[in-house]
Short mmCIF file of C-alpha atoms in Angstrom, two decimals:
data_model
loop_
_atom_site.label_atom_id
_atom_site.label_comp_id
_atom_site.label_asym_id
_atom_site.label_seq_id
_atom_site.Cartn_x
_atom_site.Cartn_y
_atom_site.Cartn_z
CA GLY M 1 6.83 -12.94 26.15
CA ARG M 2 3.66 -13.25 24.17
CA HIS M 3 2.93 -15.69 21.37
CA VAL M 4 3.32 -14.13 17.91
CA ASN M 5 0.38 -14.83 15.59
CA GLY M 6 1.41 -17.34 12.88
CA HIS M 7 4.65 -18.91 11.73
CA LYS M 8 6.80 -19.22 8.60
CA GLY M 9 4.79 -20.27 5.57
CA GLN M 10 1.73 -18.29 6.67
CA LEU M 11 0.50 -14.83 5.69
CA LEU M 12 0.24 -13.85 9.35
CA GLU M 13 2.67 -11.57 11.17
CA GLY M 14 4.65 -14.54 12.54
CA GLY M 15 5.22 -15.75 9.00
CA CYS M 16 5.97 -12.42 7.33
CA ARG M 17 7.44 -10.15 9.96
CA VAL M 18 11.22 -10.35 9.95
CA PRO M 19 13.65 -8.20 11.91
CA PHE M 20 16.12 -6.11 9.93
CA ILE M 21 19.32 -5.47 11.83
CA ALA M 22 21.77 -2.83 10.64
CA SER M 23 25.12 -1.76 12.04
CA TRP M 24 27.01 1.22 10.69
CA PRO M 25 29.38 2.55 13.37
CA GLY M 26 29.83 6.29 13.17
CA THR M 27 26.68 6.76 11.09
CA LEU M 28 23.81 4.74 12.55
CA ALA M 29 23.23 5.24 16.28
CA ALA M 30 23.58 2.03 18.28
CA GLY M 31 20.52 0.56 19.97
CA GLY M 32 17.95 2.30 17.80
CA VAL M 33 14.63 0.68 16.98
CA SER M 34 12.30 1.67 14.16
CA ASN M 35 8.69 0.62 13.72
CA ASP M 36 8.57 1.92 10.14
CA LEU M 37 7.22 -0.43 7.49
CA HIS M 38 9.73 -1.93 5.07
CA ASP M 39 9.49 -4.87 2.70
CA PHE M 40 11.82 -6.86 0.48
CA SER M 41 11.31 -4.46 -2.44
CA ASP M 42 13.01 -1.70 -0.40
CA LEU M 43 16.40 -3.40 -0.41
CA LEU M 44 17.41 -2.68 -4.02
CA PRO M 45 16.62 1.06 -3.89
CA THR M 46 18.25 1.32 -0.45
CA PHE M 47 21.48 -0.41 -1.49
CA ALA M 48 21.59 1.59 -4.75
CA ASP M 49 21.12 4.80 -2.75
CA LEU M 50 23.88 3.85 -0.30
CA ALA M 51 26.22 3.02 -3.18
CA GLY M 52 25.45 6.27 -5.01
CA ALA M 53 23.97 4.38 -7.96
CA SER M 54 20.92 5.39 -9.97
CA LEU M 55 18.12 2.98 -10.76
CA PRO M 56 16.87 2.84 -14.37
CA ALA M 57 14.42 5.65 -15.02
CA ASN M 58 12.28 3.60 -17.41
CA VAL M 59 11.50 0.87 -14.83
CA LYS M 60 8.93 1.20 -12.04
CA PHE M 61 10.18 0.04 -8.64
CA ASP M 62 7.74 -0.61 -5.83
CA GLY M 63 10.43 -0.29 -3.17
CA LYS M 64 11.49 2.87 -1.39
CA SER M 65 14.98 3.61 -0.14
CA PHE M 66 15.34 3.87 3.62
CA ALA M 67 18.99 4.93 3.30
CA PRO M 68 18.20 8.41 4.69
CA TYR M 69 16.98 6.77 7.90
CA LEU M 70 20.20 4.72 8.15
CA ARG M 71 22.26 7.89 7.65
CA GLY M 72 20.26 9.75 10.32
CA GLU M 73 18.72 12.14 7.78
CA LYS M 74 15.17 13.41 7.48
CA TYR M 75 13.06 10.59 6.15
CA THR M 76 9.45 9.92 5.22
CA PRO M 77 8.63 6.24 5.76
CA ARG M 78 6.57 4.38 3.22
CA GLU M 79 2.82 4.20 3.75
CA TRP M 80 2.26 0.54 2.88
CA ILE M 81 4.02 -2.76 2.24
CA PHE M 82 3.08 -5.68 0.01
CA VAL M 83 3.61 -9.32 0.95
CA GLN M 84 3.01 -12.36 -1.26
CA LEU M 85 3.33 -16.04 -0.48
CA GLY M 86 2.26 -18.41 -3.24
CA ALA M 87 -1.25 -17.55 -4.37
CA GLY M 88 -1.92 -15.38 -1.31
CA TRP M 89 -0.99 -11.77 -0.69
CA TYR M 90 -1.81 -8.71 1.31
CA VAL M 91 -1.08 -5.02 1.45
CA ARG M 92 -0.60 -3.47 4.88
CA ASN M 93 -0.24 -0.04 6.38
CA ASP M 94 0.52 0.75 10.01
CA GLY M 95 -3.04 0.07 11.14
CA TYR M 96 -4.72 -2.33 8.73
CA LYS M 97 -4.11 -5.26 6.38
CA LEU M 98 -6.18 -6.17 3.29
CA ASN M 99 -5.67 -9.59 1.71
CA GLU M 100 -6.41 -11.19 -1.66
CA SER M 101 -9.86 -12.26 -0.39
CA GLU M 102 -10.67 -8.61 0.40
CA GLU M 103 -10.62 -9.36 4.14
CA LEU M 104 -9.60 -6.35 6.20
CA PHE M 105 -7.78 -6.84 9.51
CA LEU M 106 -7.14 -4.39 12.31
CA MET M 107 -3.41 -4.57 13.10
CA LYS M 108 -3.44 -2.45 16.29
CA GLU M 109 -2.19 -5.37 18.40
CA SER M 110 0.11 -6.80 15.75
CA PRO M 111 2.11 -9.08 15.80
CA PHE M 112 0.00 -10.80 18.48
CA VAL M 113 -3.55 -10.32 17.16
CA GLU M 114 -5.00 -9.66 13.72
CA ALA M 115 -8.68 -8.79 14.17
CA LEU M 116 -10.97 -9.39 11.18
CA ILE M 117 -13.19 -6.39 10.44
CA PRO M 118 -16.58 -7.29 8.94
CA ALA M 119 -17.03 -6.22 5.32
CA ASP M 120 -20.15 -4.26 6.30
CA SER M 121 -18.38 -2.33 9.08
CA THR M 122 -19.45 1.30 9.34
CA ASP M 123 -16.27 2.36 11.17
CA ALA M 124 -14.97 5.38 9.23
CA ALA M 125 -11.28 4.57 9.74
CA ALA M 126 -11.78 0.97 8.61
CA LYS M 127 -13.75 2.07 5.54
CA ALA M 128 -11.01 4.57 4.61
CA ALA M 129 -8.31 1.93 5.10
CA ARG M 130 -10.21 -0.58 2.95
CA THR M 131 -10.52 2.00 0.15
CA GLU M 132 -6.87 3.05 0.38
CA LEU M 133 -5.44 -0.48 0.50
CA ALA M 134 -7.78 -1.73 -2.25
CA ALA M 135 -6.45 1.08 -4.49
CA VAL M 136 -2.88 -0.07 -3.81
CA LEU M 137 -3.76 -3.68 -4.69
CA LYS M 138 -5.54 -2.52 -7.85
CA GLU M 139 -2.41 -0.66 -8.97
CA LEU M 140 -0.07 -3.54 -8.10
CA ASN M 141 -2.42 -6.11 -9.69
CA PRO M 142 -0.80 -9.16 -8.07
CA GLY M 143 -3.46 -11.48 -9.52
CA GLY M 144 -2.69 -10.34 -13.06
CA GLY M 145 0.72 -11.97 -13.28
CA LYS M 146 3.50 -10.78 -15.53
CA THR M 147 2.37 -9.68 -18.96
CA LEU M 148 4.63 -10.47 -21.91
CA SER M 149 4.38 -9.06 -25.39
CA ALA M 150 3.01 -11.50 -28.00
CA GLU M 151 6.43 -11.65 -29.67
CA VAL M 152 8.23 -12.57 -26.45
CA ALA M 153 5.58 -15.10 -25.49
CA LYS M 154 5.99 -16.94 -28.84
CA ALA M 155 9.78 -17.10 -28.63
CA LYS M 156 11.21 -20.44 -27.55
CA PRO M 157 13.56 -20.30 -24.54
CA LYS M 158 17.24 -20.64 -25.47
CA ASN M 159 20.09 -22.02 -23.41
CA LYS M 160 23.50 -20.38 -22.96
CA ALA M 161 24.80 -21.91 -26.21
CA GLY M 162 22.04 -20.16 -28.17
CA LYS M 163 20.16 -23.40 -28.77
CA ASN M 164 16.47 -24.09 -28.22
CA LYS M 165 15.52 -26.68 -25.61
CA GLY M 166 15.48 -29.38 -28.30
CA GLY M 167 19.21 -28.81 -28.97
CA LYS M 168 18.75 -27.14 -32.40
CA LYS M 169 20.66 -23.96 -33.11
CA ALA M 170 18.39 -20.95 -32.71
CA LYS M 171 17.64 -18.84 -35.78
CA ALA M 172 19.13 -15.38 -35.69
#
C-alpha cells in the first residue's frame, strides 16, 4: 500500500477521510464501493429520509441525503463537502480543495498527494475551481461564527431547575 497524506488531527486526507460502511441485505448490493463525496452533515438528512421523516422547512441544512444511493435509486451526488477542525477548514469537490487561507490544492492523487496550486495559476480548471469553492465558503461563512439575536445574547444561561448560574431563580 501507499502512505496516506496526513493523520487524525490534521486537515489532510489522512485526518479527514473516513470510510463509511453500510450493510442493508436485500436493498444495498454487497461489495459496492462509491467514490461520491459525503460529509458528517449528510447523516441527519439521510437518516431522516430512510425513516420517512421530514426535516423542518424553516431550517437550512447543509447536508444532502444519500438514501437514494443506499436504496439503489437514481441519485445525484453532492458537488462539495465542508470540513472543519478547530480554527481551520476547507471546502472540497472531487478535484480541488480550498482552505481557510485561500490555498487551492489539486486532489487528483488524493488521498496520497495534495498538490498546492499557486494563487497566480493561469490554469482554467484551477481558476474555475477556486471561484466555485470560494463562493461555497462565502455562503457557509465558517469564520463568522454563530450569530445570536441581541436578546438571546443578553440572556443569562439557566440550568435545568430554571436558575441562573449563580443559583438565583430566573425571572419569568
